PDB file of C-alpha atoms and ligand atoms in Angstrom:
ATOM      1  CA  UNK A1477      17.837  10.327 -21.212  1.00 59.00           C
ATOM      2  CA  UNK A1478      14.027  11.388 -21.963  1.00 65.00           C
ATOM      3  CA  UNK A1479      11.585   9.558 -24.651  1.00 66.00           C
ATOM      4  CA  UNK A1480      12.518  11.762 -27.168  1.00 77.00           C
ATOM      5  CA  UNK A1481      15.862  10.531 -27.898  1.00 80.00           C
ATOM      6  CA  UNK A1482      14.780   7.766 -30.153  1.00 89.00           C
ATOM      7  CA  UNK A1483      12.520   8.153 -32.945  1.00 91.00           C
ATOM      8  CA  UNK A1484       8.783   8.268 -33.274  1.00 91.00           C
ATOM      9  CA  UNK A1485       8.666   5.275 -35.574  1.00 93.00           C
ATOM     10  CA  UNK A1486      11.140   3.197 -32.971  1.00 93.00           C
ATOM     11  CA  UNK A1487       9.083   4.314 -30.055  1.00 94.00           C
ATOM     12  CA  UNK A1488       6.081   3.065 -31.988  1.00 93.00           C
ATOM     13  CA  UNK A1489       7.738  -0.192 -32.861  1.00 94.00           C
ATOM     14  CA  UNK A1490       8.552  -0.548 -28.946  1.00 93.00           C
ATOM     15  CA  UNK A1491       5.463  -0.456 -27.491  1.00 90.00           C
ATOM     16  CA  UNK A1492       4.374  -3.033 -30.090  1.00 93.00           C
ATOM     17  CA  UNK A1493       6.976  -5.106 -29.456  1.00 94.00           C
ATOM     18  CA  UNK A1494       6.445  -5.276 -25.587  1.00 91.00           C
ATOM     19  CA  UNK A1495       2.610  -5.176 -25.702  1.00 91.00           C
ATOM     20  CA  UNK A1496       3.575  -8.639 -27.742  1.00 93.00           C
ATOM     21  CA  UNK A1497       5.768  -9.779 -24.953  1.00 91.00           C
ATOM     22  CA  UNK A1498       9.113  -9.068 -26.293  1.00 92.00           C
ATOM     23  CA  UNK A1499      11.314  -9.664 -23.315  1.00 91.00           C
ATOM     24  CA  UNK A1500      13.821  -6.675 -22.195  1.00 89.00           C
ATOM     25  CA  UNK A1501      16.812  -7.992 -24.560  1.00 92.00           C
ATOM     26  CA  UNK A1502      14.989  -8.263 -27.436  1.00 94.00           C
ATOM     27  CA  UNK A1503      13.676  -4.530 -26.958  1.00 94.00           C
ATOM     28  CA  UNK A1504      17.063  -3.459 -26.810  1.00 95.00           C
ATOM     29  CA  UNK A1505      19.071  -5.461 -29.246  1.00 95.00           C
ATOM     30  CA  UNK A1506      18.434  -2.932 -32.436  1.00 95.00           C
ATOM     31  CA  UNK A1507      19.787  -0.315 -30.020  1.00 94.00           C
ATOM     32  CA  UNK A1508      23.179  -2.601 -29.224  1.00 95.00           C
ATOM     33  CA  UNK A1509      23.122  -3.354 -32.909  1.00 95.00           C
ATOM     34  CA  UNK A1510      23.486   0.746 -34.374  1.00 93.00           C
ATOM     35  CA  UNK A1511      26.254   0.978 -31.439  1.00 95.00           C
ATOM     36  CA  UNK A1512      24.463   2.274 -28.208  1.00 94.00           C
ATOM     37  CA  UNK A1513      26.082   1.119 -25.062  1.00 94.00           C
ATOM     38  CA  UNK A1514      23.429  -1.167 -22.864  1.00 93.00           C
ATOM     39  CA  UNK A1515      22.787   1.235 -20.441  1.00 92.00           C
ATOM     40  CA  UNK A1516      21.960   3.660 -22.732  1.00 92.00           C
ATOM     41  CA  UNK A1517      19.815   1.852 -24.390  1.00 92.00           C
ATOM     42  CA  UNK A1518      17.822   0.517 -21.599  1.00 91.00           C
ATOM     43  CA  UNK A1519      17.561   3.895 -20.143  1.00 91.00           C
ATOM     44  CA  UNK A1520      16.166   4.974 -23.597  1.00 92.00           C
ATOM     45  CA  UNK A1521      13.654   1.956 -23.958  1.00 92.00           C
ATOM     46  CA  UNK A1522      12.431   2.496 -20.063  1.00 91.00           C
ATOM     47  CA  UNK A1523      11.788   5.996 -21.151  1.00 91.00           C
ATOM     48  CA  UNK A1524       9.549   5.271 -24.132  1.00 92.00           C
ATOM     49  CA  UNK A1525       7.541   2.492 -22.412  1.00 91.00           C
ATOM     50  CA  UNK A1526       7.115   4.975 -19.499  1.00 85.00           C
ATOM     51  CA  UNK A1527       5.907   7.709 -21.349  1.00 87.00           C
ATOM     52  CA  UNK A1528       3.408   5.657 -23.021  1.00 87.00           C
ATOM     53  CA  UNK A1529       2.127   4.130 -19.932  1.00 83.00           C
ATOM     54  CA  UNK A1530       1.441   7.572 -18.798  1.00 79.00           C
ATOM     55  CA  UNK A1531      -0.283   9.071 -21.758  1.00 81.00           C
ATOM     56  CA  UNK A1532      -2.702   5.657 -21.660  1.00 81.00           C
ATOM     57  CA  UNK A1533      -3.186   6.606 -18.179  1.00 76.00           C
ATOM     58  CA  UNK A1534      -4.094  10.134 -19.275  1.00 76.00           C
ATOM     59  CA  UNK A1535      -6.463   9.226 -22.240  1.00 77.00           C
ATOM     60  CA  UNK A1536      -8.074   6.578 -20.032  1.00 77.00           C
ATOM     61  CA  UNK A1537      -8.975   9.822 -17.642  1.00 78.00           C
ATOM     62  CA  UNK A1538      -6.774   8.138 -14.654  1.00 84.00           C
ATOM     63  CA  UNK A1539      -5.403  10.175 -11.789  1.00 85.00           C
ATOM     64  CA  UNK A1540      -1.602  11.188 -12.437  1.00 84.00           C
ATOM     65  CA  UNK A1541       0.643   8.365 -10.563  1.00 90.00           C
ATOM     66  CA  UNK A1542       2.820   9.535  -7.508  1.00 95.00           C
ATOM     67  CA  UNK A1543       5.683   7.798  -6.036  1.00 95.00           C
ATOM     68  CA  UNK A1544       4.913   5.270  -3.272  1.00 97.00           C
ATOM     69  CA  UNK A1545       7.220   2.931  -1.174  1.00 97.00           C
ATOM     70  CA  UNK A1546       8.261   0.240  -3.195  1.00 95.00           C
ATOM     71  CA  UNK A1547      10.263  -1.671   0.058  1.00 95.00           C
ATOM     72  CA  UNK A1548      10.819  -4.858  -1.174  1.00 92.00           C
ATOM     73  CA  UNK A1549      12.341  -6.115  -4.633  1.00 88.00           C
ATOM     74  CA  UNK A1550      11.348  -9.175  -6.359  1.00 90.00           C
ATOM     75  CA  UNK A1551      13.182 -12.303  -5.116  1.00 93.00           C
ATOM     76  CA  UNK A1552      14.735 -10.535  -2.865  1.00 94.00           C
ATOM     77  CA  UNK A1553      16.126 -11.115   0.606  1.00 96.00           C
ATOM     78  CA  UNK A1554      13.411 -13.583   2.732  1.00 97.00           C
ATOM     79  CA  UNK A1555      14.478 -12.232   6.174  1.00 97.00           C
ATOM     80  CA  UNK A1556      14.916  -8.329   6.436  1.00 97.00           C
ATOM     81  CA  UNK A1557      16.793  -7.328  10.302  1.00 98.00           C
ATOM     82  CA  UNK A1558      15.292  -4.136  11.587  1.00 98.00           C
ATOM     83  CA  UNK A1559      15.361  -3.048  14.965  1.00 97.00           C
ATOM     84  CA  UNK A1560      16.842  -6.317  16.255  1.00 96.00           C
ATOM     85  CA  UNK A1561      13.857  -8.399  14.965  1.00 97.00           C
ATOM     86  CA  UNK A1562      13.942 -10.978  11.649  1.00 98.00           C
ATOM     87  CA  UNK A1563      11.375  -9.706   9.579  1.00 98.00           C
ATOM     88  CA  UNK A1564      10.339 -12.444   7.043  1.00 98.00           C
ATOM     89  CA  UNK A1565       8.755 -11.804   3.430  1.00 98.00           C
ATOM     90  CA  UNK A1566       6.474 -14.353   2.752  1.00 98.00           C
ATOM     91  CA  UNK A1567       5.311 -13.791  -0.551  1.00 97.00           C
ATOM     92  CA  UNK A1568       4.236 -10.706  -2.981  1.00 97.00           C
ATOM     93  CA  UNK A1569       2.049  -9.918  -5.843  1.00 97.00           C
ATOM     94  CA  UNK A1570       2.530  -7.131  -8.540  1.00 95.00           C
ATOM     95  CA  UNK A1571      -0.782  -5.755  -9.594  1.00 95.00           C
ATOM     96  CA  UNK A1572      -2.072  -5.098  -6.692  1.00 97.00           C
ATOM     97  CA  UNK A1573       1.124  -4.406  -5.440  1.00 98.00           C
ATOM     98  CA  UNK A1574       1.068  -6.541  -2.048  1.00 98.00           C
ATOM     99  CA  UNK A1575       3.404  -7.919   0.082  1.00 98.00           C
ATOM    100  CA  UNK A1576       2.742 -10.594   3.161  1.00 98.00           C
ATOM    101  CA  UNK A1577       5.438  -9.989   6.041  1.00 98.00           C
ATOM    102  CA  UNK A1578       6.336 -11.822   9.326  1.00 98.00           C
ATOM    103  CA  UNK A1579       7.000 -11.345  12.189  1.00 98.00           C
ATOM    104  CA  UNK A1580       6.732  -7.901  12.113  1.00 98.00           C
ATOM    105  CA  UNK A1581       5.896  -7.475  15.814  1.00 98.00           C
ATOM    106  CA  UNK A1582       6.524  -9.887  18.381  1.00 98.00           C
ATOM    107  CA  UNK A1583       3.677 -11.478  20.458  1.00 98.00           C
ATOM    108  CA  UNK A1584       4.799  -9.784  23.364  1.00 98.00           C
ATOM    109  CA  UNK A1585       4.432  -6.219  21.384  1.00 98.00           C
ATOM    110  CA  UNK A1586       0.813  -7.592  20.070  1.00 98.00           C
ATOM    111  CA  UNK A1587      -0.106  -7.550  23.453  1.00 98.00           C
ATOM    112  CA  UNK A1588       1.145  -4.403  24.649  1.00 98.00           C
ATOM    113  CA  UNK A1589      -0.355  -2.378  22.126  1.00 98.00           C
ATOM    114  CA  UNK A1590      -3.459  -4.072  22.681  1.00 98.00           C
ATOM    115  CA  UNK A1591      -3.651  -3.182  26.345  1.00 98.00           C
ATOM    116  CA  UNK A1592      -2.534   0.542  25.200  1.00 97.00           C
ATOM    117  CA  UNK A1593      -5.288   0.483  22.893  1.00 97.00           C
ATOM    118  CA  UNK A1594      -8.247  -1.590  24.762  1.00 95.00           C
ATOM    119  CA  UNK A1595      -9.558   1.388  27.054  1.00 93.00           C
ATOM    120  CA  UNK A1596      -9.407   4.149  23.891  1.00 94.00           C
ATOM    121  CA  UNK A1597     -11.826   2.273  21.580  1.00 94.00           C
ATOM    122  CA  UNK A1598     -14.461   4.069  19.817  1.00 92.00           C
ATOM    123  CA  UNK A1599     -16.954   2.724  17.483  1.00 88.00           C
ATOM    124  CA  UNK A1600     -14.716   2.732  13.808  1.00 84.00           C
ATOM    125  CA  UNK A1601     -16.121   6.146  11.278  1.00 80.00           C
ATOM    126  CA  UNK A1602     -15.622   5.883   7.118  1.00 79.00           C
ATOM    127  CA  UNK A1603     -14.976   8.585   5.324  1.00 77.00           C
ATOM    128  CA  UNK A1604     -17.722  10.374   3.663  1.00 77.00           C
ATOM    129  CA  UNK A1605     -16.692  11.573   0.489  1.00 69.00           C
ATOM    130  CA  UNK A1606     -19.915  13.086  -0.282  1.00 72.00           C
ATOM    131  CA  UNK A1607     -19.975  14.922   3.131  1.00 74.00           C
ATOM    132  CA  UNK A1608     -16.290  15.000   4.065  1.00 72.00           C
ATOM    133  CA  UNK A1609     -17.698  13.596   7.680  1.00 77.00           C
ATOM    134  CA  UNK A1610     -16.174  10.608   9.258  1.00 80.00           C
ATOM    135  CA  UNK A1611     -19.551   8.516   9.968  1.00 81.00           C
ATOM    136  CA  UNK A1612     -20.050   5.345  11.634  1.00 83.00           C
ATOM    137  CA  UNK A1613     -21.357   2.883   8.962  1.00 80.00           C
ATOM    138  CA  UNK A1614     -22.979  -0.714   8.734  1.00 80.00           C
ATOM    139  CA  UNK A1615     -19.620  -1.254   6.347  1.00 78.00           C
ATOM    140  CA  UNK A1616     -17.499  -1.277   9.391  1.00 85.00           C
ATOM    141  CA  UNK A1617     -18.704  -2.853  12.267  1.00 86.00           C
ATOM    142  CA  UNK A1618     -15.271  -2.542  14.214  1.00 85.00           C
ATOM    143  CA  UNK A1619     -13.926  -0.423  17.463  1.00 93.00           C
ATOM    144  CA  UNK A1620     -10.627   1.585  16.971  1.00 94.00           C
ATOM    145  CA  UNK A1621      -8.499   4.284  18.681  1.00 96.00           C
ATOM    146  CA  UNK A1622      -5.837   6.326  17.206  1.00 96.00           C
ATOM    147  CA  UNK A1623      -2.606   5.799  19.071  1.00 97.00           C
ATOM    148  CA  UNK A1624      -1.100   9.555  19.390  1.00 97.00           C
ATOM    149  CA  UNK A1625       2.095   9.840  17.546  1.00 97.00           C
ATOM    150  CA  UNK A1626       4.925   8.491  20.380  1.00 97.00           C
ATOM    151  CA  UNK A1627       2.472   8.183  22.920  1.00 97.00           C
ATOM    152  CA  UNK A1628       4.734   5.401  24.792  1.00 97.00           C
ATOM    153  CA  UNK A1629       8.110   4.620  23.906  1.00 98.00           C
ATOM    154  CA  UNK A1630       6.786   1.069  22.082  1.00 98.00           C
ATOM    155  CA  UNK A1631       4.694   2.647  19.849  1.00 98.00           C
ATOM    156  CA  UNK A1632       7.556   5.209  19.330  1.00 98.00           C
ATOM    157  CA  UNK A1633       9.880   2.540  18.471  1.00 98.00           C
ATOM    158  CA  UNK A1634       7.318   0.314  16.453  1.00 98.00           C
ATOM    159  CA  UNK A1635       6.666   3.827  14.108  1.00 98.00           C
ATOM    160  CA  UNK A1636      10.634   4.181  13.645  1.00 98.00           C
ATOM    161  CA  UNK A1637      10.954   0.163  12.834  1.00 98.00           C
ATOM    162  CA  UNK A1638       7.973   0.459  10.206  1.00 98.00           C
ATOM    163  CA  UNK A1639       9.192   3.491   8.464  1.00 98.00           C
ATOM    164  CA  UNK A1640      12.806   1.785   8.180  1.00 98.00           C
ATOM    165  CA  UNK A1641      10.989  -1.569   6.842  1.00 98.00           C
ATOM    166  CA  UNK A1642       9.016   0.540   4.820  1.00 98.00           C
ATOM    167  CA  UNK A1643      11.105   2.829   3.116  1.00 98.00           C
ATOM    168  CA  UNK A1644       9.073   5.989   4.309  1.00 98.00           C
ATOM    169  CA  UNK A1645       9.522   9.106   5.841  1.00 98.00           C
ATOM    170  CA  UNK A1646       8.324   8.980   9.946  1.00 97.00           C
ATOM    171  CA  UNK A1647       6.193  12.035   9.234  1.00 98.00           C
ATOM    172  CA  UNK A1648       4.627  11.170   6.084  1.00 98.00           C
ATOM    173  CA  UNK A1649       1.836   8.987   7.654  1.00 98.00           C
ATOM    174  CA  UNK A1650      -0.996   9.079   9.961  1.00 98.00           C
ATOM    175  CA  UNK A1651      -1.077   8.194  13.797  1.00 98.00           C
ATOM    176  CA  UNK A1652      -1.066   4.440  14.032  1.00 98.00           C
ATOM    177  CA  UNK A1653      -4.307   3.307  14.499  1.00 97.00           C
ATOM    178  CA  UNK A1654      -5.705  -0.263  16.838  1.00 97.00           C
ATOM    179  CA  UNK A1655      -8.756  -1.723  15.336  1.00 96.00           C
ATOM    180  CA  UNK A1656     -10.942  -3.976  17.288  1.00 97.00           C
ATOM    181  CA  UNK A1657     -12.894  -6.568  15.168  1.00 96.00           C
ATOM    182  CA  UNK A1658     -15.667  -9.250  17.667  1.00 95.00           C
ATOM    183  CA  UNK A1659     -17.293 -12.479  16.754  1.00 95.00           C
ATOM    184  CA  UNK A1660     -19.554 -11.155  12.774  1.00 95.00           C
ATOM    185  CA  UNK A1661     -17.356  -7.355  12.833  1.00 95.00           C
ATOM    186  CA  UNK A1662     -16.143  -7.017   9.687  1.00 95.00           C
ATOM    187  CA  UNK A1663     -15.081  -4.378   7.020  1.00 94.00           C
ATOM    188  CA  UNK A1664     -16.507  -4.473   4.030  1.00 94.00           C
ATOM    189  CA  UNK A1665     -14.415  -4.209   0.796  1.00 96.00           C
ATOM    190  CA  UNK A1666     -13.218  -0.405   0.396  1.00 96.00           C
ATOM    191  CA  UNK A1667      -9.974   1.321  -1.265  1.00 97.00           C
ATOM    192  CA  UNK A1668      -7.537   2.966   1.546  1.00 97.00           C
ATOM    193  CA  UNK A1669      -7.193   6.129  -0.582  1.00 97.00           C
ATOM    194  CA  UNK A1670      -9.410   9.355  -0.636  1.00 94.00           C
ATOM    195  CA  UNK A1671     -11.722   8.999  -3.645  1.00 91.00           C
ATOM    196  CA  UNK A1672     -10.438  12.405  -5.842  1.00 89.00           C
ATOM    197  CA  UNK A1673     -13.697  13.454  -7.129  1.00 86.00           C
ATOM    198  CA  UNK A1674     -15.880  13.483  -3.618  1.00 82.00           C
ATOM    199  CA  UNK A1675     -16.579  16.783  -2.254  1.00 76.00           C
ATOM    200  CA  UNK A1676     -14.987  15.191   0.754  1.00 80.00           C
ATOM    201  CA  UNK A1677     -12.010  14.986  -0.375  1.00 86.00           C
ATOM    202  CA  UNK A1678      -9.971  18.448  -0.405  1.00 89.00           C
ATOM    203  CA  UNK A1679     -10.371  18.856   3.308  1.00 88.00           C
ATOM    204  CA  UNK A1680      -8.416  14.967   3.651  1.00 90.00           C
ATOM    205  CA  UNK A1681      -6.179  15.648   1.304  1.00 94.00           C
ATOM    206  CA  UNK A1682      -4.937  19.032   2.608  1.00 93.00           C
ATOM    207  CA  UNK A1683      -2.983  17.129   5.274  1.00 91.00           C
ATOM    208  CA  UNK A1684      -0.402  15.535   3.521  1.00 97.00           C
ATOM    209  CA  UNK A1685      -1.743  14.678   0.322  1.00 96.00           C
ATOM    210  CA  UNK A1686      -3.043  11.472  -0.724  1.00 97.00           C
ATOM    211  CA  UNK A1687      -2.711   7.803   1.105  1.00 97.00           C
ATOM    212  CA  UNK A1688      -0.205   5.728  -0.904  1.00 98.00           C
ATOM    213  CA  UNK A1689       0.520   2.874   0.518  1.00 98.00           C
ATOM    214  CA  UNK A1690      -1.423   0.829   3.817  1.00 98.00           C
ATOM    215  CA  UNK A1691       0.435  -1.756   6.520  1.00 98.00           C
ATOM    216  CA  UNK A1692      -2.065  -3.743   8.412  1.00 98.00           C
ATOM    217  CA  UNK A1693      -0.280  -5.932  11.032  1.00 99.00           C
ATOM    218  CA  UNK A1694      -2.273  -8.323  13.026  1.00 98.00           C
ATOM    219  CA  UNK A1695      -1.953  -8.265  16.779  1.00 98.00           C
ATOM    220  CA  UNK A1696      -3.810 -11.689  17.412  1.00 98.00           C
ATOM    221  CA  UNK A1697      -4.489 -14.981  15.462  1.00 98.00           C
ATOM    222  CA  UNK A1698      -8.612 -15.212  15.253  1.00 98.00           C
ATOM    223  CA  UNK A1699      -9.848 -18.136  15.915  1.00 98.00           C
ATOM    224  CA  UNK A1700     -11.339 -18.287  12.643  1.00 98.00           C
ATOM    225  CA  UNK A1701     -12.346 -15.656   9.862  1.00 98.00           C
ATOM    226  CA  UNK A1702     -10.991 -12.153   9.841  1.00 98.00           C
ATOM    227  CA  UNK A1703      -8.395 -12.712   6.849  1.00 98.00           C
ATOM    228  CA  UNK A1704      -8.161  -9.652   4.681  1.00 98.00           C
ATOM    229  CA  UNK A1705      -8.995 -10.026   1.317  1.00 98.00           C
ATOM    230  CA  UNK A1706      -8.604  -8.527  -1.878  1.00 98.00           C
ATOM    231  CA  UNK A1707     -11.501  -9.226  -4.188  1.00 98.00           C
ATOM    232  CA  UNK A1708     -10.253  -8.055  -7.407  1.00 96.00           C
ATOM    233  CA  UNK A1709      -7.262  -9.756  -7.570  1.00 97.00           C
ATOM    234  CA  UNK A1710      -9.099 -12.822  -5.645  1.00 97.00           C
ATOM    235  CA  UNK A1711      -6.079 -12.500  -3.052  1.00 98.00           C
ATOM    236  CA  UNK A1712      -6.658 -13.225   1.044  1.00 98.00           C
ATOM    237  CA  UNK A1713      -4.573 -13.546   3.381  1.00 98.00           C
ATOM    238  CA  UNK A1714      -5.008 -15.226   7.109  1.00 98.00           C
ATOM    239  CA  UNK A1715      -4.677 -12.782   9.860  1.00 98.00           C
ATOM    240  CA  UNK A1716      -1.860 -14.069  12.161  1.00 98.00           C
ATOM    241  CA  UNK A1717      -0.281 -12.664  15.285  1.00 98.00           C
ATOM    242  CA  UNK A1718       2.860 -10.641  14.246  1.00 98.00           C
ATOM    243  CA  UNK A1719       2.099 -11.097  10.347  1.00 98.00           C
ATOM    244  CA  UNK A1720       1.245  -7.895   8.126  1.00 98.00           C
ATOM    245  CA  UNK A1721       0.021  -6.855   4.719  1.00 98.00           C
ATOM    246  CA  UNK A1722       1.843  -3.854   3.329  1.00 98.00           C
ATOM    247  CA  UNK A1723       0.323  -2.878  -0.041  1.00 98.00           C
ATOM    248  CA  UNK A1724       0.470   0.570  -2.013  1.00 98.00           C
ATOM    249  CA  UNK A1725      -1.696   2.503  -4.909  1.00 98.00           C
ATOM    250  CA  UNK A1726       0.650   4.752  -7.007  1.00 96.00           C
ATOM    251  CA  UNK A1727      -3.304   6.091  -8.920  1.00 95.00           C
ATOM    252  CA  UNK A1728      -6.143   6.885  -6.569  1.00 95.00           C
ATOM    253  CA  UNK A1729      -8.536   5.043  -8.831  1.00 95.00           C
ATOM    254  CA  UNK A1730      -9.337   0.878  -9.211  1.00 95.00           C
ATOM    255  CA  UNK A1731      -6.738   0.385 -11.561  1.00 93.00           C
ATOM    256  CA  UNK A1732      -4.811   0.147  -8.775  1.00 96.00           C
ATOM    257  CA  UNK A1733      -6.532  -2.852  -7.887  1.00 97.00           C
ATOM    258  CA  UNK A1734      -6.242  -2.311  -4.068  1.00 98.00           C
ATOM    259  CA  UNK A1735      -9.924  -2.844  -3.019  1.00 98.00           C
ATOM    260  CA  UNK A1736      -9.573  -5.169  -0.029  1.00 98.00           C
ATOM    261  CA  UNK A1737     -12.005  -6.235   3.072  1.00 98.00           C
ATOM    262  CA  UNK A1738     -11.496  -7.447   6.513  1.00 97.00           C
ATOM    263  CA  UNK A1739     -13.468 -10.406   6.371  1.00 98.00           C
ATOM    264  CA  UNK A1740     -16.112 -10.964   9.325  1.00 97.00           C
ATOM    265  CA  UNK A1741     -14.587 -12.741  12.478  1.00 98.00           C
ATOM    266  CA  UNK A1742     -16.238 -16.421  12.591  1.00 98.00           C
ATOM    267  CA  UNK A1743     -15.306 -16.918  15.796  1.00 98.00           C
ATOM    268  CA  UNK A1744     -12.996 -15.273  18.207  1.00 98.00           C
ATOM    269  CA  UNK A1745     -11.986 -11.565  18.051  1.00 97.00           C
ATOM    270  CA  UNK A1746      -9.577  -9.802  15.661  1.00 98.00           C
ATOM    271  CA  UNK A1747      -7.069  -6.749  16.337  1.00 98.00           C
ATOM    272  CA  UNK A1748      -4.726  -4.989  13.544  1.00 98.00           C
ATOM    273  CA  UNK A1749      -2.617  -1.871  13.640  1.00 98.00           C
ATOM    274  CA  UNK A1750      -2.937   0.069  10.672  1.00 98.00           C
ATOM    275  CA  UNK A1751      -0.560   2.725   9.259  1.00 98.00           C
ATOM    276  CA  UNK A1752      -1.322   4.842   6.243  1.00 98.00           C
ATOM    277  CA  UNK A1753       1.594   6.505   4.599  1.00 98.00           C
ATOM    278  CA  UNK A1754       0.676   9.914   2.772  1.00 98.00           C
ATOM    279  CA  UNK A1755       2.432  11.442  -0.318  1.00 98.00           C
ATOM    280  CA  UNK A1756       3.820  14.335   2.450  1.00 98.00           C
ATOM    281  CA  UNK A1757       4.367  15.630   5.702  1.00 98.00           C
ATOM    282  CA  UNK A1758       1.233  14.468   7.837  1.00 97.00           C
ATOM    283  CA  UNK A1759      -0.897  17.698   9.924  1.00 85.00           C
TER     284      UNK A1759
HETATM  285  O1  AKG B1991      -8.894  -5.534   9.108  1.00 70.96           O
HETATM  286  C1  AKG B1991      -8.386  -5.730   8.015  1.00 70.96           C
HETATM  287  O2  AKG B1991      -8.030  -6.848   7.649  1.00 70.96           O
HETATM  288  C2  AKG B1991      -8.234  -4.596   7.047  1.00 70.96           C
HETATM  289  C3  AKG B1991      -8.199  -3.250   7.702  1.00 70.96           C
HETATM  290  C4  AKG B1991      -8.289  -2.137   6.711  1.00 70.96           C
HETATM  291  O3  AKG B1991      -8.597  -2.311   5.573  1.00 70.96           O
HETATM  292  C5  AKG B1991      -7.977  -0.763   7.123  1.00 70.96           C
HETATM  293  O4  AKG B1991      -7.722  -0.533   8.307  1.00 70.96           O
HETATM  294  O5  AKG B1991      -8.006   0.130   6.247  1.00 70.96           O
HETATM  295 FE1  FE2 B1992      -8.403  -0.488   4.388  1.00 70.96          FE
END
């Protein structure tokens, strides 16, 4: 069923209606009414809205929207089994799209891939988009190492459990990555995707595409500071051992409302593993 099975003037009359709040039933109930069967009539209704959320996207100048992982439905399931271990979802907001997860990794994996990681660190690089270098940068004050893809058989098995929790092709994200955060490191607020219009940002995207979606699990409890935060949506989120943030950015532009921070470690240190899922094959 595309948009252009109902009428410009009902189309017209739809988007009214739901930019006023009509819920889905009333949207639908002329539809029942002239004899359409409800899935039909849905299907028709989804299509309209759709289509004009995409041409305001396109008038507004916005990047086109690509699929991303959308893992976890909307009072859902609280506990999610994968790879023997209870997953728990915490809590989720729409716009940004973010999830908070537990027990993700046990404390016994936290500390594994911390010793894995702890002789590999480098000083952390950002992304030039003007240059298309990968710079260190007062904006990220942390140490990090990218953990080769199945470089031991944990990290193996901890890619495989977050693409199943995830919803996402194995090869369509980058290496994992350990990030090192000590007492004041912090990273300041950013967006996880390649900015579209830096000179930068043909040579990242030629490798799979464009980030879509981020996981950032935390592989030790700070003593204090460190949460990740979200500044436009006025969102943070403690960093504790095992927990993760999974959140994903269907536009590579602020609409997407994804521009988050690691806070600066009070006191303490701070280590997450980070996986970025691409729109294709990563390398
Ligand atoms: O350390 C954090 O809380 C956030 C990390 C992050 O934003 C990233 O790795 O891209
Ligand atoms: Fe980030």
């Amino acid at each position: 069923m595309n948009a252009d099975a109902l009428s410009p003037e009902f189309s017209q009359w739809l988007v009214i209606q739901a930019q006023a709040g009509a819920r889905p039933e009333q949207l639908i109930a002329p539809l029942l009414q002239a004899g359409w069967d409800e899935d039909a009539a849905s299907t028709a209704v989804d299509a309209v809205l759709r289509r004009f959320v995409a041409e305001q996207g396109q008038r507004q100048g916005l990047p086109p929207a690509v699929p991303v992982p959308t893992p976890f439905q909307l009072n859902g399931p609280s506990q999610i089994h994968i790879d023997g271990q209870a997953i728990h979802v915490l809590g989720s907001s729409l716009h940004p799209r973010v999830v908070l997860l537990g027990n993700v990794l046990s404390a016994d994996e936290c500390t594994q891939l911390i010793a894995t990681a702890r002789g590999r660190l480098q000083r952390s690089a950002t992304f030039n988009a003007v240059t298309g270098a990968n710079e260190a940068h007062q904006s990220r004050t942390s140490d990090g190492t990218y953990l080769p893809t199945a470089c031991t058989p944990l990290v193996a098995r901890i890619e495989q459990r977050i693409a199943d929790l995830v919803g996402w092709p194995l090869e369509q994200a980058e290496p994992l990555q350990v990030l090192h955060y000590g007492p004041g490191a912090e990273y300041q607020p950013h967006y996880d995707y390649f900015d579209p219009d830096g000179p930068g940002a043909e040579a990242a995207l030629r490798h799979g595409g464009q980030r879509v979606a981020t996981l950032v699990t935390y592989l030790n409890t700070p003593l204090s500071g460190g949460a990740t935060t979200f500044p436009d949506a006025g969102l943070e989120f403690a960093a504790v051992q095992g927990n993760a943030v999974f959140f994903s950015y269907d536009r590579a532009h602020p609409s997407s409302r994804t521009l988050h921070a690691g806070a600066p470690v009070i006191a303490g240190e701070k280590w997450v593993l980070t996986r970025w899922f691409r729109e294709r094959r990563f390398g």
